[in-house]
Short mmCIF file of C-alpha atoms and ligand atoms in Angstrom, two decimals:
data_model
loop_
_atom_site.label_atom_id
_atom_site.label_comp_id
_atom_site.label_asym_id
_atom_site.label_seq_id
_atom_site.Cartn_x
_atom_site.Cartn_y
_atom_site.Cartn_z
CA MET A 1 0.00 0.00 0.00
CA SER A 2 2.81 2.44 0.82
CA GLU A 3 6.30 2.93 -0.55
CA ARG A 4 9.14 1.44 1.44
CA THR A 5 10.02 4.57 3.44
CA THR A 6 9.30 3.05 6.83
CA ASP A 7 10.57 -0.17 8.44
CA TYR A 8 7.06 -1.58 8.22
CA GLU A 9 3.73 -0.55 6.83
CA ALA A 10 2.10 -1.47 10.12
CA VAL A 11 3.21 -2.32 13.62
CA ILE A 12 0.73 -4.25 15.73
CA VAL A 13 1.45 -4.39 19.45
CA GLY A 14 0.09 -7.61 20.94
CA ALA A 15 -0.17 -11.17 19.57
CA GLY A 16 -3.43 -12.18 21.22
CA PHE A 17 -6.73 -12.71 19.42
CA GLY A 18 -7.11 -8.93 18.90
CA GLY A 19 -3.68 -8.43 17.33
CA MET A 20 -4.07 -11.53 15.19
CA GLY A 21 -7.52 -10.46 14.00
CA ALA A 22 -6.14 -7.05 13.01
CA ALA A 23 -3.22 -8.73 11.23
CA ILE A 24 -5.56 -11.04 9.29
CA GLU A 25 -7.64 -8.05 8.17
CA LEU A 26 -4.66 -5.85 7.30
CA LYS A 27 -3.19 -8.63 5.19
CA ARG A 28 -6.55 -8.99 3.41
CA GLN A 29 -6.27 -5.27 2.69
CA GLY A 30 -2.84 -5.75 1.13
CA VAL A 31 -0.77 -4.63 4.11
CA ASP A 32 1.74 -7.44 4.29
CA ARG A 33 4.85 -5.62 5.52
CA LEU A 34 3.81 -5.78 9.13
CA ALA A 35 5.38 -6.57 12.47
CA ILE A 36 3.51 -7.99 15.46
CA LEU A 37 5.45 -7.11 18.60
CA GLU A 38 4.62 -9.13 21.69
CA ARG A 39 5.81 -8.58 25.28
CA GLU A 40 5.43 -12.24 26.25
CA ASP A 41 7.50 -15.16 24.97
CA ASP A 42 4.72 -16.64 22.84
CA LEU A 43 1.42 -15.79 21.15
CA GLY A 44 -2.11 -16.07 22.53
CA GLY A 45 -2.37 -13.06 24.88
CA THR A 46 -4.59 -13.87 27.86
CA TRP A 47 -4.60 -17.55 26.89
CA HIS A 48 -0.83 -17.70 26.93
CA VAL A 49 -0.35 -15.71 30.13
CA ASN A 50 -3.08 -17.41 32.18
CA HIS A 51 -2.63 -21.10 32.88
CA TYR A 52 -3.83 -21.46 36.46
CA PRO A 53 -5.70 -24.66 37.35
CA GLY A 54 -9.37 -24.55 36.42
CA LEU A 55 -8.91 -21.98 33.63
CA ALA A 56 -11.66 -22.23 31.02
CA VAL A 57 -13.69 -19.86 28.88
CA ASP A 58 -16.89 -18.57 30.40
CA ILE A 59 -18.49 -17.83 27.03
CA ALA A 60 -19.38 -21.05 25.17
CA SER A 61 -16.63 -21.92 22.71
CA VAL A 62 -18.91 -21.98 19.65
CA THR A 63 -19.22 -18.22 20.22
CA TYR A 64 -15.80 -17.53 21.76
CA SER A 65 -13.91 -18.00 18.46
CA TYR A 66 -13.66 -16.22 15.11
CA SER A 67 -16.87 -16.75 13.13
CA PHE A 68 -14.78 -17.25 9.97
CA GLU A 69 -12.63 -19.92 11.62
CA PRO A 70 -14.88 -22.27 13.58
CA ASN A 71 -13.17 -25.02 15.52
CA PRO A 72 -15.12 -28.29 15.41
CA SER A 73 -12.76 -29.90 17.95
CA TRP A 74 -13.70 -28.11 21.18
CA SER A 75 -13.83 -30.83 23.81
CA ARG A 76 -16.48 -29.13 25.96
CA LEU A 77 -19.15 -26.49 25.64
CA PHE A 78 -16.81 -24.24 27.66
CA ALA A 79 -13.35 -25.25 26.48
CA PRO A 80 -10.43 -25.32 28.91
CA GLY A 81 -7.77 -22.59 28.59
CA SER A 82 -5.23 -24.94 26.95
CA GLU A 83 -7.58 -25.44 23.97
CA LEU A 84 -7.84 -21.68 23.50
CA LYS A 85 -4.07 -21.49 23.40
CA GLN A 86 -4.00 -24.29 20.77
CA TYR A 87 -6.67 -22.46 18.78
CA ALA A 88 -4.54 -19.30 18.85
CA GLU A 89 -1.59 -21.30 17.50
CA HIS A 90 -3.77 -22.76 14.76
CA ILE A 91 -4.86 -19.23 13.75
CA ALA A 92 -1.26 -18.01 13.63
CA ASP A 93 -0.27 -20.93 11.40
CA LYS A 94 -3.29 -20.95 9.12
CA TYR A 95 -3.18 -17.20 8.47
CA ASP A 96 0.62 -17.13 8.18
CA LEU A 97 1.10 -14.73 11.06
CA ARG A 98 4.07 -16.27 12.85
CA ARG A 99 6.62 -14.85 10.43
CA HIS A 100 5.46 -11.36 11.42
CA MET A 101 5.76 -11.96 15.17
CA GLU A 102 8.59 -11.01 17.49
CA PHE A 103 8.40 -12.13 21.11
CA GLY A 104 9.87 -10.64 24.27
CA VAL A 105 9.63 -7.13 22.81
CA VAL A 106 8.36 -4.57 25.30
CA VAL A 107 7.07 -1.45 23.57
CA GLU A 108 7.64 1.60 25.75
CA GLU A 109 6.33 4.41 23.59
CA ALA A 110 5.09 5.39 20.17
CA ALA A 111 5.04 8.88 18.67
CA TRP A 112 3.54 10.24 15.48
CA ASP A 113 5.93 12.18 13.24
CA ASP A 114 3.83 14.57 11.17
CA ASP A 115 6.62 15.34 8.68
CA ALA A 116 7.48 11.72 8.02
CA GLU A 117 3.78 10.79 8.26
CA ALA A 118 4.77 7.76 10.28
CA TRP A 119 4.87 6.30 13.76
CA THR A 120 8.11 5.70 15.62
CA VAL A 121 7.81 2.84 18.08
CA ARG A 122 10.46 2.59 20.79
CA THR A 123 11.17 -0.67 22.57
CA ALA A 124 12.73 -1.41 25.95
CA ASP A 125 15.78 -2.91 24.24
CA GLY A 126 16.52 0.48 22.68
CA ARG A 127 15.20 0.00 19.16
CA SER A 128 13.27 2.56 17.13
CA ILE A 129 10.93 1.03 14.59
CA THR A 130 9.01 3.13 12.08
CA ALA A 131 5.67 2.27 10.54
CA ARG A 132 2.96 4.06 8.61
CA PHE A 133 0.21 2.51 10.76
CA LEU A 134 0.13 1.66 14.46
CA VAL A 135 -2.32 -0.84 15.96
CA THR A 136 -2.46 -1.43 19.70
CA ALA A 137 -3.92 -4.79 20.70
CA THR A 138 -2.61 -4.91 24.24
CA GLY A 139 -5.74 -6.32 25.86
CA PHE A 140 -8.14 -5.02 28.47
CA LEU A 141 -6.86 -7.24 31.26
CA SER A 142 -3.12 -7.42 30.72
CA GLN A 143 -1.58 -5.32 33.50
CA PRO A 144 -1.71 -7.52 36.62
CA TYR A 145 -2.64 -5.73 39.82
CA THR A 146 -0.98 -6.51 43.14
CA PRO A 147 -2.36 -4.52 46.07
CA ASP A 148 0.23 -2.81 48.21
CA PHE A 149 -0.64 -4.59 51.49
CA PRO A 150 1.64 -3.39 54.30
CA GLY A 151 4.23 -6.06 55.06
CA ILE A 152 3.68 -8.09 51.90
CA ASP A 153 7.44 -8.01 51.22
CA THR A 154 8.09 -9.74 54.55
CA PHE A 155 5.92 -12.77 53.76
CA ALA A 156 8.13 -15.86 54.17
CA GLY A 157 6.03 -18.29 52.09
CA GLU A 158 5.12 -18.39 48.41
CA ILE A 159 3.26 -15.53 46.72
CA ILE A 160 1.69 -16.42 43.38
CA HIS A 161 -0.29 -13.99 41.22
CA THR A 162 -2.75 -15.87 39.04
CA THR A 163 -1.16 -14.37 35.89
CA ALA A 164 2.25 -15.82 36.85
CA TRP A 165 1.09 -19.30 37.79
CA ARG A 166 3.77 -21.78 38.82
CA ASP A 167 2.70 -24.88 36.91
CA GLY A 168 2.87 -27.96 39.05
CA TYR A 169 2.92 -26.01 42.32
CA ASP A 170 1.76 -28.56 44.88
CA PHE A 171 -0.76 -27.31 47.42
CA ALA A 172 -0.77 -30.61 49.31
CA GLY A 173 -0.20 -29.91 52.99
CA LYS A 174 -0.25 -26.14 52.43
CA LYS A 175 -2.08 -23.54 54.48
CA ALA A 176 -3.24 -21.44 51.55
CA ALA A 177 -5.04 -18.15 51.12
CA VAL A 178 -6.62 -16.66 48.03
CA ILE A 179 -7.20 -12.91 47.99
CA GLY A 180 -9.95 -11.90 45.59
CA THR A 181 -13.27 -13.35 44.48
CA GLY A 182 -13.48 -12.32 40.82
CA ALA A 183 -13.96 -14.66 37.85
CA THR A 184 -10.41 -15.97 38.22
CA ALA A 185 -10.85 -16.93 41.88
CA VAL A 186 -14.20 -18.56 41.09
CA GLN A 187 -12.38 -20.96 38.75
CA LEU A 188 -9.27 -21.42 40.87
CA VAL A 189 -10.63 -21.74 44.43
CA PRO A 190 -12.28 -25.18 43.93
CA GLU A 191 -9.01 -26.48 42.45
CA ILE A 192 -6.87 -25.32 45.38
CA ALA A 193 -9.44 -26.55 47.90
CA ARG A 194 -9.08 -30.06 46.51
CA THR A 195 -5.47 -30.44 47.66
CA ALA A 196 -4.57 -27.76 50.21
CA ARG A 197 -4.47 -28.61 53.92
CA ASN A 198 -6.71 -25.63 54.44
CA LEU A 199 -7.76 -22.61 52.44
CA THR A 200 -8.91 -19.14 53.44
CA VAL A 201 -10.65 -17.07 50.78
CA PHE A 202 -10.44 -13.32 51.41
CA GLN A 203 -13.51 -11.66 49.97
CA ARG A 204 -13.96 -7.91 49.85
CA THR A 205 -16.90 -7.82 47.45
CA PRO A 206 -19.05 -10.87 46.65
CA ILE A 207 -19.64 -11.80 43.03
CA TRP A 208 -22.84 -12.92 41.30
CA VAL A 209 -22.40 -16.55 40.26
CA VAL A 210 -24.92 -18.38 38.08
CA PRO A 211 -25.00 -22.10 37.24
CA LYS A 212 -22.71 -23.24 34.46
CA VAL A 213 -24.37 -25.58 31.98
CA ASP A 214 -21.27 -27.31 30.71
CA PHE A 215 -20.68 -30.77 29.23
CA PRO A 216 -18.23 -32.62 27.01
CA ILE A 217 -19.09 -32.33 23.31
CA PRO A 218 -19.55 -35.95 22.18
CA PRO A 219 -17.30 -37.08 19.30
CA PRO A 220 -20.26 -37.64 16.92
CA ILE A 221 -21.27 -33.97 17.39
CA ARG A 222 -17.70 -32.86 16.78
CA ARG A 223 -17.65 -34.95 13.60
CA LEU A 224 -20.96 -33.39 12.57
CA PHE A 225 -19.54 -29.88 13.18
CA ALA A 226 -16.54 -30.77 11.01
CA ALA A 227 -18.55 -32.41 8.20
CA VAL A 228 -21.48 -29.96 8.12
CA PRO A 229 -20.13 -26.57 9.32
CA PHE A 230 -23.63 -25.13 9.10
CA THR A 231 -24.59 -27.12 12.22
CA GLN A 232 -21.88 -25.41 14.29
CA LYS A 233 -22.93 -22.07 12.85
CA ALA A 234 -26.47 -22.76 14.00
CA ALA A 235 -25.22 -23.68 17.50
CA ARG A 236 -23.24 -20.44 17.52
CA ALA A 237 -26.29 -18.42 16.49
CA VAL A 238 -28.41 -19.92 19.28
CA ASN A 239 -25.75 -19.37 21.96
CA THR A 240 -24.91 -15.86 20.76
CA SER A 241 -28.60 -14.94 20.84
CA LEU A 242 -28.88 -16.10 24.47
CA LEU A 243 -25.83 -14.06 25.44
CA GLU A 244 -27.21 -11.13 23.54
CA MET A 245 -30.46 -11.27 25.52
CA LEU A 246 -28.48 -11.32 28.75
CA MET A 247 -26.42 -8.34 27.63
CA VAL A 248 -29.20 -6.26 26.10
CA PHE A 249 -31.96 -6.91 28.64
CA GLY A 250 -29.84 -7.61 31.72
CA VAL A 251 -27.25 -4.85 31.36
CA LEU A 252 -27.80 -2.31 28.59
CA HIS A 253 -31.56 -1.81 28.92
CA TYR A 254 -31.81 -2.14 32.66
CA ARG A 255 -34.16 0.84 32.89
CA GLN A 256 -36.68 -0.73 30.49
CA ALA A 257 -36.16 -4.39 31.44
CA LYS A 258 -35.42 -4.39 35.14
CA PRO A 259 -37.32 -7.69 35.76
CA GLY A 260 -34.91 -9.47 33.38
CA ASN A 261 -32.00 -8.29 35.47
CA GLN A 262 -33.75 -9.23 38.70
CA LEU A 263 -34.47 -12.69 37.32
CA ALA A 264 -30.75 -13.27 36.78
CA ALA A 265 -30.06 -12.16 40.38
CA LEU A 266 -32.80 -14.49 41.57
CA LEU A 267 -31.26 -17.39 39.65
CA SER A 268 -27.92 -16.72 41.30
CA LYS A 269 -29.52 -16.51 44.77
CA ALA A 270 -31.35 -19.80 44.20
CA HIS A 271 -28.07 -21.36 43.05
CA LEU A 272 -26.41 -20.17 46.25
CA ARG A 273 -29.32 -21.45 48.32
CA THR A 274 -28.98 -24.95 46.89
CA GLN A 275 -25.20 -25.02 47.17
CA VAL A 276 -24.30 -23.53 50.58
CA ARG A 277 -25.69 -24.95 53.80
CA ASP A 278 -24.73 -22.21 56.27
CA ALA A 279 -27.04 -19.18 56.27
CA THR A 280 -24.36 -16.73 57.47
CA THR A 281 -21.99 -17.83 54.71
CA ARG A 282 -24.78 -17.48 52.17
CA LYS A 283 -25.43 -13.95 53.35
CA GLN A 284 -21.75 -13.10 53.08
CA LEU A 285 -21.65 -14.50 49.54
CA THR A 286 -24.67 -12.45 48.41
CA PRO A 287 -23.83 -9.26 46.52
CA SER A 288 -25.52 -6.01 47.53
CA TYR A 289 -25.26 -4.43 44.08
CA ASP A 290 -27.29 -5.12 40.95
CA PHE A 291 -26.54 -8.04 38.69
CA GLY A 292 -24.26 -6.96 35.83
CA CYS A 293 -22.55 -4.03 37.61
CA LYS A 294 -19.43 -6.15 37.49
CA ARG A 295 -18.90 -9.14 35.29
CA PRO A 296 -20.98 -12.02 36.69
CA THR A 297 -19.55 -15.48 36.45
CA PHE A 298 -20.59 -19.12 35.99
CA SER A 299 -19.70 -22.03 38.21
CA ASN A 300 -21.23 -25.13 39.74
CA ARG A 301 -18.27 -25.72 42.04
CA TYR A 302 -17.37 -22.37 43.63
CA PHE A 303 -20.16 -21.89 46.19
CA ARG A 304 -20.06 -25.53 47.29
CA VAL A 305 -16.44 -25.20 48.38
CA PHE A 306 -17.59 -23.15 51.38
CA ASN A 307 -19.32 -26.20 52.88
CA ARG A 308 -15.94 -27.83 53.43
CA PRO A 309 -14.56 -27.80 56.97
CA ASP A 310 -11.08 -26.95 55.63
CA VAL A 311 -12.23 -23.84 53.68
CA GLU A 312 -12.99 -20.50 55.34
CA LEU A 313 -14.58 -17.43 53.83
CA GLU A 314 -12.92 -14.38 55.40
CA THR A 315 -14.72 -11.08 54.97
CA SER A 316 -12.79 -8.91 57.46
CA SER A 317 -10.50 -6.49 55.74
CA ILE A 318 -6.80 -7.11 55.54
CA THR A 319 -4.65 -4.91 57.79
CA ARG A 320 -1.19 -6.26 57.03
CA VAL A 321 0.78 -9.27 55.93
CA GLU A 322 3.32 -10.83 58.30
CA PRO A 323 5.96 -13.48 57.50
CA ASP A 324 3.59 -16.29 58.49
CA GLY A 325 0.12 -14.93 57.91
CA ILE A 326 -2.42 -12.22 57.23
CA VAL A 327 -3.70 -9.95 60.01
CA VAL A 328 -7.28 -8.70 59.66
CA ASP A 329 -8.94 -5.61 61.13
CA ASP A 330 -10.16 -7.27 64.34
CA GLY A 331 -6.56 -8.25 65.15
CA ARG A 332 -6.80 -11.96 64.25
CA LYS A 333 -3.95 -13.52 62.32
CA ILE A 334 -4.74 -16.20 59.74
CA GLU A 335 -1.64 -18.34 59.49
CA ILE A 336 -0.70 -19.28 55.93
CA ASP A 337 2.31 -20.41 53.94
CA THR A 338 1.01 -19.82 50.39
CA LEU A 339 -0.61 -16.60 49.27
CA VAL A 340 -2.45 -16.57 45.95
CA LEU A 341 -3.27 -13.15 44.56
CA ALA A 342 -6.40 -13.37 42.41
CA THR A 343 -6.48 -9.60 42.55
CA GLY A 344 -7.05 -8.95 38.89
CA PHE A 345 -5.80 -6.14 36.70
CA ASN A 346 -5.25 -2.42 36.65
CA LEU A 347 -7.19 -1.03 33.72
CA TRP A 348 -7.62 2.66 34.16
CA ASP A 349 -4.30 3.88 35.56
CA VAL A 350 -1.85 1.96 33.42
CA ASN A 351 -3.67 0.13 30.64
CA PHE A 352 -5.47 2.78 28.61
CA PRO A 353 -3.12 2.90 26.76
CA ALA A 354 -0.58 0.27 27.87
CA PHE A 355 2.37 2.52 26.90
CA THR A 356 2.91 6.18 26.09
CA ILE A 357 1.35 7.18 22.78
CA THR A 358 1.89 10.69 21.46
CA GLY A 359 -0.16 11.93 18.55
CA ARG A 360 -0.29 15.04 16.41
CA GLY A 361 0.67 18.27 18.19
CA GLY A 362 2.24 16.29 21.04
CA ARG A 363 -1.12 15.05 22.40
CA ASP A 364 -0.47 12.34 25.00
CA LEU A 365 -3.26 9.79 24.70
CA GLY A 366 -3.16 8.56 28.31
CA LYS A 367 -3.14 12.10 29.68
CA TRP A 368 -5.87 13.23 27.34
CA TRP A 369 -8.08 10.31 28.34
CA ARG A 370 -7.45 10.67 32.06
CA GLU A 371 -7.63 14.46 32.26
CA GLY A 372 -10.63 14.70 29.95
CA ARG A 373 -12.92 11.81 29.11
CA PHE A 374 -12.10 8.31 27.93
CA GLN A 375 -13.23 8.16 24.31
CA ALA A 376 -12.57 6.55 20.93
CA TYR A 377 -14.64 6.86 17.77
CA GLU A 378 -16.51 3.56 17.27
CA GLY A 379 -14.14 2.22 19.93
CA ILE A 380 -11.20 2.17 17.52
CA THR A 381 -9.82 5.55 16.39
CA VAL A 382 -8.96 8.85 18.09
CA PRO A 383 -8.78 12.43 16.75
CA SER A 384 -5.21 13.82 16.58
CA PHE A 385 -3.89 10.28 16.26
CA PRO A 386 -3.52 9.69 12.52
CA ASN A 387 -3.07 6.14 11.22
CA PHE A 388 -3.72 4.74 14.68
CA LEU A 389 -6.11 1.91 15.54
CA THR A 390 -6.61 1.19 19.21
CA LEU A 391 -8.41 -2.10 19.68
CA ASN A 392 -8.81 -2.13 23.46
CA SER A 393 -10.44 1.22 23.82
CA PRO A 394 -13.17 2.99 25.69
CA TYR A 395 -16.61 1.89 24.42
CA SER A 396 -15.09 -0.81 22.21
CA TYR A 397 -16.22 -3.96 24.02
CA SER A 398 -19.21 -5.19 22.09
CA GLY A 399 -21.39 -8.19 22.95
CA LEU A 400 -20.27 -10.60 25.62
CA SER A 401 -17.66 -12.44 23.58
CA TYR A 402 -14.43 -10.61 22.80
CA PHE A 403 -14.63 -12.04 19.27
CA THR A 404 -17.66 -9.83 18.56
CA THR A 405 -15.49 -6.83 19.37
CA ILE A 406 -12.55 -7.83 17.21
CA GLU A 407 -14.72 -8.88 14.28
CA GLY A 408 -16.52 -5.53 14.35
CA GLN A 409 -13.14 -3.81 14.38
CA MET A 410 -11.97 -5.94 11.45
CA ARG A 411 -15.00 -4.69 9.50
CA HIS A 412 -14.11 -1.12 10.41
CA ILE A 413 -10.53 -1.62 9.23
CA ALA A 414 -11.76 -3.15 5.97
CA ARG A 415 -14.04 -0.18 5.23
CA LEU A 416 -11.41 2.39 6.19
CA PHE A 417 -8.56 0.82 4.26
CA GLY A 418 -10.84 0.15 1.30
CA GLU A 419 -11.64 3.86 1.14
CA MET A 420 -7.99 4.81 1.46
CA ARG A 421 -7.15 2.50 -1.42
CA ARG A 422 -9.93 4.01 -3.51
CA ARG A 423 -8.59 7.51 -2.86
CA GLY A 424 -4.93 6.49 -3.19
CA SER A 425 -4.26 7.92 0.26
CA THR A 426 -1.94 6.67 2.97
CA ARG A 427 -3.21 8.64 5.92
CA PHE A 428 -6.47 8.71 7.85
CA GLU A 429 -7.64 10.60 10.88
CA VAL A 430 -11.06 10.63 12.48
CA THR A 431 -12.60 14.09 12.77
CA ALA A 432 -13.16 15.63 16.20
CA GLU A 433 -16.84 16.16 15.30
CA ALA A 434 -17.47 12.50 14.46
CA ASN A 435 -15.72 11.46 17.65
CA GLU A 436 -17.78 13.85 19.77
CA LYS A 437 -21.00 12.70 18.14
CA PHE A 438 -20.15 9.06 18.92
CA LEU A 439 -19.21 9.94 22.50
CA ASP A 440 -22.49 11.83 22.99
CA GLU A 441 -24.47 8.92 21.58
CA VAL A 442 -22.85 6.22 23.75
CA THR A 443 -23.12 8.45 26.82
CA ARG A 444 -26.83 8.94 26.14
CA ARG A 445 -27.46 5.23 25.60
CA LEU A 446 -25.54 4.22 28.70
CA GLY A 447 -28.03 6.20 30.76
CA ASP A 448 -30.39 3.20 30.45
CA SER A 449 -27.79 0.66 31.53
CA VAL A 450 -27.45 -1.00 34.90
CA PHE A 451 -24.31 1.08 35.43
CA TYR A 452 -26.31 4.30 35.74
CA ALA A 453 -29.94 3.28 36.17
CA GLY A 454 -29.14 0.48 38.62
CA ASP A 455 -27.38 0.40 41.95
CA CYS A 456 -23.68 -0.28 41.43
CA SER A 457 -22.42 1.71 44.41
CA ALA A 458 -21.11 -1.33 46.32
CA SER A 459 -19.75 -3.20 43.31
CA ARG A 460 -16.15 -1.90 43.04
CA SER A 461 -16.41 -2.86 39.40
CA TYR A 462 -13.53 -2.42 36.99
CA TYR A 463 -16.12 -1.37 34.41
CA PHE A 464 -15.97 2.05 36.07
CA ASN A 465 -12.99 4.32 35.53
CA GLN A 466 -11.47 6.78 37.99
CA HIS A 467 -14.10 9.38 37.06
CA GLY A 468 -16.92 6.98 37.94
CA GLU A 469 -17.87 6.49 34.29
CA ALA A 470 -18.56 3.05 32.83
CA THR A 471 -16.56 3.48 29.65
CA LEU A 472 -15.73 -0.07 28.67
CA LEU A 473 -18.80 -1.52 26.98
CA ARG A 474 -20.31 -0.32 23.75
CA PRO A 475 -23.97 0.17 24.63
CA GLN A 476 -25.46 -1.37 21.53
CA ALA A 477 -26.77 -4.77 20.49
CA THR A 478 -24.32 -6.87 18.49
CA LEU A 479 -26.01 -6.77 15.08
CA PRO A 480 -26.48 -2.98 14.84
CA SER A 481 -23.00 -2.49 16.20
CA LEU A 482 -21.48 -4.82 13.58
CA ARG A 483 -23.56 -3.07 10.91
CA GLU A 484 -22.34 0.33 12.06
CA MET A 485 -18.74 -0.86 11.86
CA GLU A 486 -19.13 -1.55 8.14
CA THR A 487 -21.37 1.38 7.21
CA PHE A 488 -20.00 4.34 9.22
CA PRO A 489 -19.94 7.58 7.17
CA LEU A 490 -16.68 7.65 5.25
CA ASP A 491 -16.38 11.41 5.73
CA ASP A 492 -16.12 10.86 9.48
CA TYR A 493 -12.44 10.59 8.52
CA THR A 494 -10.07 12.89 6.70
CA TYR A 495 -7.70 11.28 4.22
CA ALA A 496 -4.38 12.42 2.76
P1 NAP B 501 -11.25 -9.06 39.17
O1 NAP B 501 -12.56 -9.42 38.66
O2 NAP B 501 -10.79 -7.66 39.04
O3 NAP B 501 -11.17 -9.51 40.68
C1 NAP B 501 -10.14 -9.11 41.52
C2 NAP B 501 -10.50 -9.50 42.91
O4 NAP B 501 -9.45 -9.10 43.78
C3 NAP B 501 -11.78 -8.82 43.39
O5 NAP B 501 -12.53 -9.72 44.14
C4 NAP B 501 -11.23 -7.69 44.25
O6 NAP B 501 -12.11 -7.28 45.25
C5 NAP B 501 -10.02 -8.34 44.86
N1 NAP B 501 -9.09 -7.35 45.35
C6 NAP B 501 -8.37 -6.47 44.63
N2 NAP B 501 -7.66 -5.68 45.46
C7 NAP B 501 -7.96 -6.07 46.72
C8 NAP B 501 -7.56 -5.63 48.00
N3 NAP B 501 -6.71 -4.62 48.13
N4 NAP B 501 -8.06 -6.25 49.08
C9 NAP B 501 -8.93 -7.28 48.93
N5 NAP B 501 -9.37 -7.75 47.75
C10 NAP B 501 -8.87 -7.14 46.65
O7 NAP B 501 -10.09 -9.96 38.48
P2 NAP B 501 -10.18 -11.45 37.91
O8 NAP B 501 -10.89 -12.33 38.82
O9 NAP B 501 -8.80 -11.81 37.50
O10 NAP B 501 -11.09 -11.31 36.65
C11 NAP B 501 -10.93 -10.25 35.74
C12 NAP B 501 -11.73 -10.49 34.51
O11 NAP B 501 -11.05 -11.45 33.71
C13 NAP B 501 -13.09 -11.08 34.69
O12 NAP B 501 -14.05 -10.14 35.04
C14 NAP B 501 -13.36 -11.67 33.35
O13 NAP B 501 -13.79 -10.68 32.46
C15 NAP B 501 -11.99 -12.15 32.97
N6 NAP B 501 -11.86 -13.56 33.28
C16 NAP B 501 -12.45 -14.41 32.42
C17 NAP B 501 -12.36 -15.73 32.66
C18 NAP B 501 -12.96 -16.64 31.67
O14 NAP B 501 -13.52 -16.27 30.71
N7 NAP B 501 -12.88 -17.86 31.85
C19 NAP B 501 -11.71 -16.23 33.76
C20 NAP B 501 -11.11 -15.34 34.63
C21 NAP B 501 -11.19 -14.01 34.36
P3 NAP B 501 -13.13 -6.07 44.95
O15 NAP B 501 -14.17 -6.65 44.06
O16 NAP B 501 -13.62 -5.68 46.28
O17 NAP B 501 -12.34 -4.98 44.29
#
């Protein structure tokens, strides 16, 4: 597409499903001189980094995959994490992406050079790489968060963050603690409870958990999916529609469909009722915020763990960590020798964006977002940042499966690059007006969502940024949002 004046036509940062989707689309658009720079030592993003016991998708695999690359071999309805990693490898091979990838490359900053009409990407090992286009695909949940508990450095036992799992770590005979009760802990806690001598789960905020309808996919069904792909497509359509109802009626249209949301909460409460014997524990495990304020999760094993005599739910707040235990606010010390941090990720301080990005006129994207409002036109482009596509952006997350988001973005890229080709241009930039219009529209629509019309005050949800705004999800049903991504007005951009 462009003359060879830069090292690459495009640099993509991140080799997860987002980065690979962007690479597939850019190659379709004729952009073949591209580099995919990845911080980790292999591809797969989340599914490479996370390999704690119990890891599995919580969106059925027929939906949690590219629609154009169905995988008939999923072993279960909700595939285990290792199969997602294999699927990522299959994608890289099939779409010839590996030759573009470089691992162990930490990007520290990227700056737009208006004279050269190119991005300069600087890496931690001191390299400067130039490219006409920059794509960030660094994930939403890729900057692990470790709370700064007083005394944590003095702890004499093992500390393991779930994103740095020590494969094969043996919990047998261990006095273990897990801090955190998010989706990760919900998967991990039952696994640790199976082998540890005892386990204390530190909960600050309870999570809504609904039953998980999961089962192995029988080989004849897998063979049918392989032989008649339409059947898997139909299964995908049914599952995606169910998720869509949950998203649209449970979260986005809370104001109009409150009973739908309440029904989901009721289902979770009934699930808890059937799984946990002790009434006090049940009360402690019951959230006091509306369903959907933070990402609910699915499990048939999590609640039941709290019936075990060797598992304690601890709801007092943590005062400090000592070499042999955790002291809580009433002065008790819970003695432990293994501390698991299921404390999640830092999104809003360090992940949007994941490194310094400077656009036209020296505009610093992170500063601009934090000091003003988080925003991105159609969740992918930003005014004053020419030739820049930011995949993990405010208002970009569409539908409940990440693949809906990336496939919408691939459509956007196709339309934008198609127009540039038609005009013979090599530069695009979204107009400030189009961006403002989009921001106004999503802000208006979010007014109906559970985030604003419901009660989320006790949720401590990472959906909310430091200004108290829920700027992660795109408040639109999947089909109109996909349609918008391939029909947006072309003059919402300037071209040169
Ligand atoms: P998370 O949802 O952010 O949960 C972090 C947990 O750590 C929360 O319970 C939080 O409590 C607790 N925590 C943080 N700081 C604390 C402190 N100082 N003291 C006490 N507790 C503290 O992170 P996550 O569980 O890793 O999940 C993140 C997201 O990853 C999920 O929402 C989901 O989208 C995704 N995920 C998906 C899957 C899957 O698909 N299979 C599996 C795992 C994760 P508060 O709530 O009180 O802040």
